[in-house]
């Protein structure tokens, strides 16, 4: 969710556009637009863990990762994928680091007992149903 800030509008213009842009960048990363930020799928690690199965993926991602963004662009809306933002969930961040020798490597994808590091969309499609 975007932080709520007040912006003054006069003569059809917004005075604090720079502040809005900086807020979006801090929260969602350089490649995100306001629309992208508002559409980001969210789940908590606590809820996602219960969905781990051989036919369901949990993607641990972060907004400023170009590889996460690419995977999300290609697989957004896939019914067998749950997305967890490691920047907004401390438990997810701890898990991604545990799986990657202390590194915040994203996307890291869990499918049942399998761990995929920076997989392609095609690789995940081949692993998942539908």
Coordinates of N, CA and C in Angstrom, one line a residue:
X1 N 0.8 -1.2 0.0 CA 0.0 0.0 0.0 C 0.9 1.2 0.0
X2 N 0.6 2.2 -0.8 CA 1.3 3.5 -0.9 C 1.1 4.3 0.4
X3 N 2.2 4.9 0.9 CA 2.0 5.8 2.0 C 1.0 7.0 1.6
X4 N 0.2 7.4 2.5 CA -0.7 8.5 2.2 C 0.0 9.8 2.5
X5 N -0.1 10.7 1.5 CA 0.5 12.0 1.6 C -0.5 13.0 1.0
X6 N -0.4 14.2 1.4 CA -1.2 15.3 0.9 C -0.4 16.0 -0.2
X7 N -1.2 16.3 -1.3 CA -0.6 17.0 -2.5 C -1.5 18.1 -2.8
X8 N -1.0 19.3 -3.1 CA -1.8 20.4 -3.4 C -1.9 20.4 -5.0
X9 N -3.2 20.6 -5.4 CA -3.5 20.7 -6.8 C -4.0 22.1 -7.1
X10 N -3.4 22.7 -8.1 CA -3.9 24.0 -8.5 C -3.6 24.2 -10.0
X11 N -4.6 24.8 -10.7 CA -4.5 24.9 -12.1 C -4.2 23.6 -12.8
X12 N -4.8 22.5 -12.3 CA -4.6 21.2 -13.0 C -3.2 20.5 -12.7
X13 N -2.4 21.1 -11.9 CA -1.1 20.5 -11.6 C -0.9 20.1 -10.2
X14 N 0.0 19.2 -10.0 CA 0.3 18.7 -8.6 C 1.6 19.3 -8.2
X15 N 1.6 20.0 -7.1 CA 2.9 20.6 -6.6 C 3.9 19.7 -6.1
X16 N 3.5 18.6 -5.5 CA 4.5 17.8 -4.8 C 4.7 16.5 -5.6
X17 N 4.9 16.6 -6.9 CA 5.1 15.4 -7.7 C 6.4 14.7 -7.3
X18 N 7.4 15.5 -7.1 CA 8.7 15.0 -6.7 C 8.7 14.1 -5.5
X19 N 7.9 14.6 -4.5 CA 7.7 13.9 -3.2 C 7.0 12.6 -3.4
X20 N 6.0 12.6 -4.3 CA 5.3 11.4 -4.7 C 6.2 10.4 -5.3
X21 N 7.0 10.8 -6.3 CA 7.9 9.9 -7.0 C 8.9 9.3 -6.1
X22 N 9.5 10.1 -5.2 CA 10.5 9.6 -4.2 C 9.9 8.6 -3.3
X23 N 8.6 8.8 -2.9 CA 7.9 7.9 -2.0 C 7.7 6.5 -2.7
X24 N 7.3 6.6 -4.0 CA 7.1 5.4 -4.7 C 8.4 4.6 -4.9
X25 N 9.5 5.4 -5.2 CA 10.8 4.7 -5.4 C 11.3 4.0 -4.1
X26 N 11.1 4.7 -3.0 CA 11.6 4.1 -1.7 C 10.8 2.9 -1.4
X27 N 9.5 2.9 -1.8 CA 8.6 1.8 -1.4 C 8.7 0.6 -2.4
X28 N 8.8 1.0 -3.7 CA 8.6 -0.1 -4.7 C 9.7 -0.2 -5.7
X29 N 10.7 0.6 -5.7 CA 11.8 0.5 -6.6 C 11.7 1.3 -7.9
X30 N 12.8 1.5 -8.6 CA 12.9 2.4 -9.7 C 12.0 2.0 -10.9
X31 N 11.8 0.7 -11.1 CA 11.1 0.3 -12.3 C 9.6 0.4 -12.2
X32 N 9.1 0.7 -11.0 CA 7.6 0.7 -10.7 C 7.0 2.0 -11.0
X33 N 5.8 2.0 -11.5 CA 4.9 3.2 -11.7 C 3.9 3.2 -10.5
X34 N 3.2 4.2 -10.4 CA 2.1 4.3 -9.4 C 1.1 3.1 -9.6
X35 N 0.7 2.9 -10.9 CA -0.2 1.9 -11.2 C 0.3 0.5 -10.8
X36 N 1.6 0.3 -11.2 CA 2.3 -1.0 -10.8 C 2.2 -1.2 -9.3
X37 N 2.6 -0.2 -8.6 CA 2.7 -0.3 -7.1 C 1.3 -0.7 -6.5
X38 N 0.2 -0.1 -7.1 CA -1.1 -0.4 -6.5 C -1.6 -1.8 -6.9
X39 N -1.0 -2.4 -8.0 CA -1.5 -3.7 -8.4 C -0.6 -4.9 -7.9
X40 N 0.4 -4.6 -7.1 CA 1.3 -5.6 -6.7 C 0.5 -6.7 -5.8
X41 N 0.6 -7.9 -6.2 CA 0.0 -9.0 -5.4 C 0.7 -9.1 -4.1
X42 N 0.0 -9.4 -3.0 CA 0.7 -9.5 -1.7 C 0.1 -10.6 -1.0
X43 N 1.0 -11.3 -0.3 CA 0.6 -12.3 0.7 C 1.7 -12.3 1.8
X44 N 1.4 -12.8 3.0 CA 2.4 -12.8 4.0 C 3.1 -14.2 3.9
X45 N 4.3 -14.3 4.4 CA 5.0 -15.6 4.5 C 4.2 -16.6 5.3
X46 N 3.6 -16.1 6.4 CA 2.8 -17.0 7.3 C 1.7 -17.6 6.5
X47 N 1.0 -16.9 5.7 CA -0.1 -17.5 4.9 C 0.4 -18.3 3.7
X48 N 1.5 -17.8 3.1 CA 2.0 -18.5 1.9 C 2.5 -19.9 2.2
X49 N 3.1 -20.1 3.4 CA 3.7 -21.4 3.8 C 2.6 -22.5 3.7
X50 N 1.4 -22.2 4.1 CA 0.4 -23.2 4.0 C 0.0 -23.6 2.6
X51 N 0.4 -22.8 1.6 CA 0.1 -23.1 0.2 C 1.2 -23.9 -0.5
X52 N 2.3 -24.0 0.2 CA 3.4 -24.7 -0.5 C 3.0 -26.2 -0.8
X53 N 3.1 -26.5 -2.1 CA 2.8 -27.9 -2.6 C 3.4 -28.1 -3.9
X54 N 3.4 -29.3 -4.4 CA 4.0 -29.7 -5.7 C 3.3 -29.0 -6.8
X55 N 2.0 -28.5 -6.6 CA 1.3 -27.9 -7.7 C 1.0 -26.4 -7.4
X56 N 1.8 -25.8 -6.5 CA 1.6 -24.4 -6.2 C 3.0 -23.8 -5.8
X57 N 3.3 -22.6 -6.4 CA 4.6 -21.9 -6.2 C 4.4 -20.7 -5.2
X58 N 5.4 -20.5 -4.4 CA 5.5 -19.3 -3.6 C 6.7 -18.6 -4.1
X59 N 6.5 -17.3 -4.6 CA 7.6 -16.5 -5.1 C 8.0 -15.5 -4.1
X60 N 9.2 -15.5 -3.6 CA 9.8 -14.5 -2.7 C 10.5 -13.5 -3.6
X61 N 9.9 -12.3 -3.6 CA 10.4 -11.3 -4.6 C 10.6 -9.9 -3.9
X62 N 11.2 -9.0 -4.6 CA 11.4 -7.6 -4.0 C 11.2 -6.7 -5.2
X63 N 10.6 -5.5 -4.9 CA 10.2 -4.6 -5.9 C 11.3 -4.0 -6.8
X64 N 12.5 -3.9 -6.2 CA 13.6 -3.2 -7.0 C 14.4 -4.2 -7.7
X65 N 13.9 -5.5 -7.9 CA 14.7 -6.5 -8.6 C 14.1 -6.7 -10.0
X66 N 15.0 -6.4 -11.0 CA 14.5 -6.5 -12.4 C 14.1 -7.9 -12.7
X67 N 14.7 -8.9 -12.1 CA 14.3 -10.3 -12.4 C 13.0 -10.7 -11.8
X68 N 12.7 -10.2 -10.6 CA 11.4 -10.3 -10.0 C 10.3 -9.7 -10.9
X69 N 10.6 -8.4 -11.3 CA 9.6 -7.7 -12.1 C 9.3 -8.4 -13.4
X70 N 10.4 -9.0 -14.1 CA 10.2 -9.7 -15.3 C 9.3 -10.9 -15.1
X71 N 9.6 -11.7 -14.0 CA 8.8 -12.9 -13.7 C 7.4 -12.5 -13.4
X72 N 7.2 -11.4 -12.6 CA 5.8 -11.0 -12.3 C 5.1 -10.6 -13.5
X73 N 5.7 -9.8 -14.4 CA 5.1 -9.4 -15.7 C 4.6 -10.6 -16.5
X74 N 5.3 -11.7 -16.5 CA 5.0 -12.8 -17.3 C 4.0 -13.8 -16.6
X75 N 4.0 -13.8 -15.3 CA 3.2 -14.8 -14.6 C 2.1 -14.2 -13.7
X76 N 2.0 -12.8 -13.7 CA 0.9 -12.2 -12.8 C -0.4 -12.8 -13.1
X77 N -1.1 -13.1 -12.1 CA -2.5 -13.7 -12.2 C -2.5 -15.2 -12.4
X78 N -1.4 -15.9 -12.4 CA -1.4 -17.3 -12.5 C -2.0 -17.9 -11.2
X79 N -3.0 -18.7 -11.3 CA -3.7 -19.2 -10.2 C -2.9 -20.1 -9.2
X80 N -1.8 -20.6 -9.7 CA -1.0 -21.5 -8.8 C 0.3 -20.8 -8.3
X81 N 0.2 -19.5 -8.2 CA 1.4 -18.8 -7.7 C 1.0 -17.8 -6.7
X82 N 1.7 -17.7 -5.5 CA 1.5 -16.8 -4.5 C 2.8 -15.9 -4.4
X83 N 2.6 -14.6 -4.3 CA 3.7 -13.7 -4.3 C 3.9 -13.1 -2.9
X84 N 5.2 -13.1 -2.4 CA 5.5 -12.6 -1.1 C 6.6 -11.6 -1.2
X85 N 6.4 -10.4 -0.8 CA 7.4 -9.3 -0.9 C 8.3 -9.4 0.3
X86 N 9.6 -9.7 0.1 CA 10.5 -9.9 1.2 C 10.9 -8.5 1.8
X87 N 10.6 -7.4 1.2 CA 10.9 -6.1 1.8 C 9.8 -5.7 2.8
X88 N 8.6 -6.3 2.6 CA 7.5 -6.0 3.5 C 7.2 -7.0 4.6
X89 N 7.9 -8.1 4.5 CA 7.6 -9.3 5.4 C 9.0 -9.8 6.0
X90 N 9.2 -9.5 7.2 CA 10.5 -9.9 7.9 C 10.7 -11.4 7.8
X91 N 9.7 -12.2 8.0 CA 9.8 -13.6 8.0 C 10.1 -14.1 6.6
X92 N 9.6 -13.5 5.6 CA 9.9 -13.9 4.2 C 11.3 -13.5 3.9
X93 N 11.8 -12.4 4.4 CA 13.1 -11.9 4.2 C 14.1 -12.9 4.9
X94 N 13.8 -13.3 6.1 CA 14.6 -14.3 6.8 C 14.7 -15.6 6.0
X95 N 13.6 -16.0 5.5 CA 13.5 -17.3 4.7 C 14.3 -17.2 3.4
X96 N 14.2 -16.1 2.7 CA 15.0 -16.0 1.4 C 16.5 -16.0 1.7
X97 N 16.9 -15.4 2.8 CA 18.3 -15.4 3.2 C 18.7 -16.8 3.6
X98 N 17.9 -17.4 4.4 CA 18.2 -18.8 4.8 C 18.4 -19.7 3.6
X99 N 17.7 -19.6 2.6 CA 17.8 -20.4 1.4 C 18.9 -20.1 0.5
X100 N 19.5 -18.9 0.7 CA 20.5 -18.3 -0.3 C 21.8 -17.9 0.4
X101 N 22.2 -18.7 1.4 CA 23.5 -18.4 2.1 C 23.6 -16.9 2.6
X102 N 22.5 -16.4 3.2 CA 22.5 -15.1 3.7 C 22.2 -14.0 2.8
X103 N 22.1 -14.3 1.5 CA 21.8 -13.3 0.5 C 20.3 -13.1 0.2
X104 N 19.9 -11.9 -0.1 CA 18.5 -11.6 -0.5 C 18.3 -11.8 -2.0
X105 N 18.5 -13.0 -2.4 CA 18.4 -13.4 -3.8 C 17.0 -13.5 -4.2
X106 N 16.6 -12.7 -5.2 CA 15.2 -12.8 -5.7 C 15.2 -12.7 -7.2
X107 N 14.2 -13.4 -7.8 CA 13.2 -14.2 -7.1 C 13.7 -15.5 -6.7
X108 N 13.3 -16.0 -5.5 CA 13.5 -17.3 -5.1 C 12.1 -17.9 -5.1
X109 N 11.9 -19.1 -5.7 CA 10.6 -19.7 -5.8 C 10.6 -21.1 -5.2
X110 N 9.6 -21.3 -4.4 CA 9.4 -22.6 -3.7 C 8.2 -23.3 -4.3
X111 N 8.5 -24.5 -4.8 CA 7.4 -25.4 -5.3 C 7.5 -26.7 -4.6
X112 N 6.7 -27.0 -3.6 CA 6.8 -28.2 -2.8 C 8.2 -28.1 -2.1
X113 N 9.0 -29.1 -2.3 CA 10.3 -29.2 -1.6 C 11.4 -28.6 -2.5
X114 N 11.0 -28.2 -3.8 CA 12.0 -27.7 -4.7 C 12.2 -26.2 -4.5
X115 N 13.5 -25.7 -4.7 CA 13.8 -24.3 -4.6 C 14.4 -23.9 -6.0
X116 N 13.8 -22.9 -6.6 CA 14.3 -22.3 -7.8 C 14.8 -20.9 -7.6
X117 N 16.0 -20.7 -8.1 CA 16.6 -19.3 -7.9 C 16.7 -18.7 -9.3
X118 N 16.0 -17.5 -9.3 CA 15.9 -16.8 -10.6 C 15.4 -17.6 -11.8
X119 N 14.3 -18.3 -11.6 CA 13.8 -19.2 -12.7 C 13.2 -18.4 -13.8
X120 N 13.1 -18.9 -15.0 CA 12.4 -18.3 -16.1 C 10.9 -18.6 -15.9
X121 N 10.0 -17.8 -16.5 CA 8.6 -18.0 -16.5 C 8.3 -19.4 -17.1
X122 N 9.0 -19.7 -18.2 CA 8.8 -21.0 -18.9 C 9.1 -22.2 -17.9
X123 N 10.2 -22.0 -17.2 CA 10.5 -23.1 -16.2 C 9.4 -23.3 -15.2
X124 N 8.9 -22.2 -14.7 CA 7.8 -22.4 -13.7 C 6.5 -22.9 -14.3
X125 N 6.2 -22.4 -15.5 CA 5.0 -22.9 -16.2 C 5.1 -24.5 -16.4
X126 N 6.3 -25.0 -16.7 CA 6.5 -26.4 -17.0 C 6.3 -27.2 -15.7
X127 N 6.6 -26.5 -14.5 CA 6.5 -27.2 -13.2 C 5.1 -27.2 -12.7
X128 N 4.3 -26.1 -13.0 CA 3.0 -25.9 -12.4 C 1.9 -26.4 -13.3
X129 N 0.7 -26.7 -12.7 CA -0.5 -27.0 -13.6 C -1.1 -25.7 -14.2
X130 N -1.8 -25.9 -15.3 CA -2.5 -24.8 -15.9 C -1.7 -23.8 -16.4

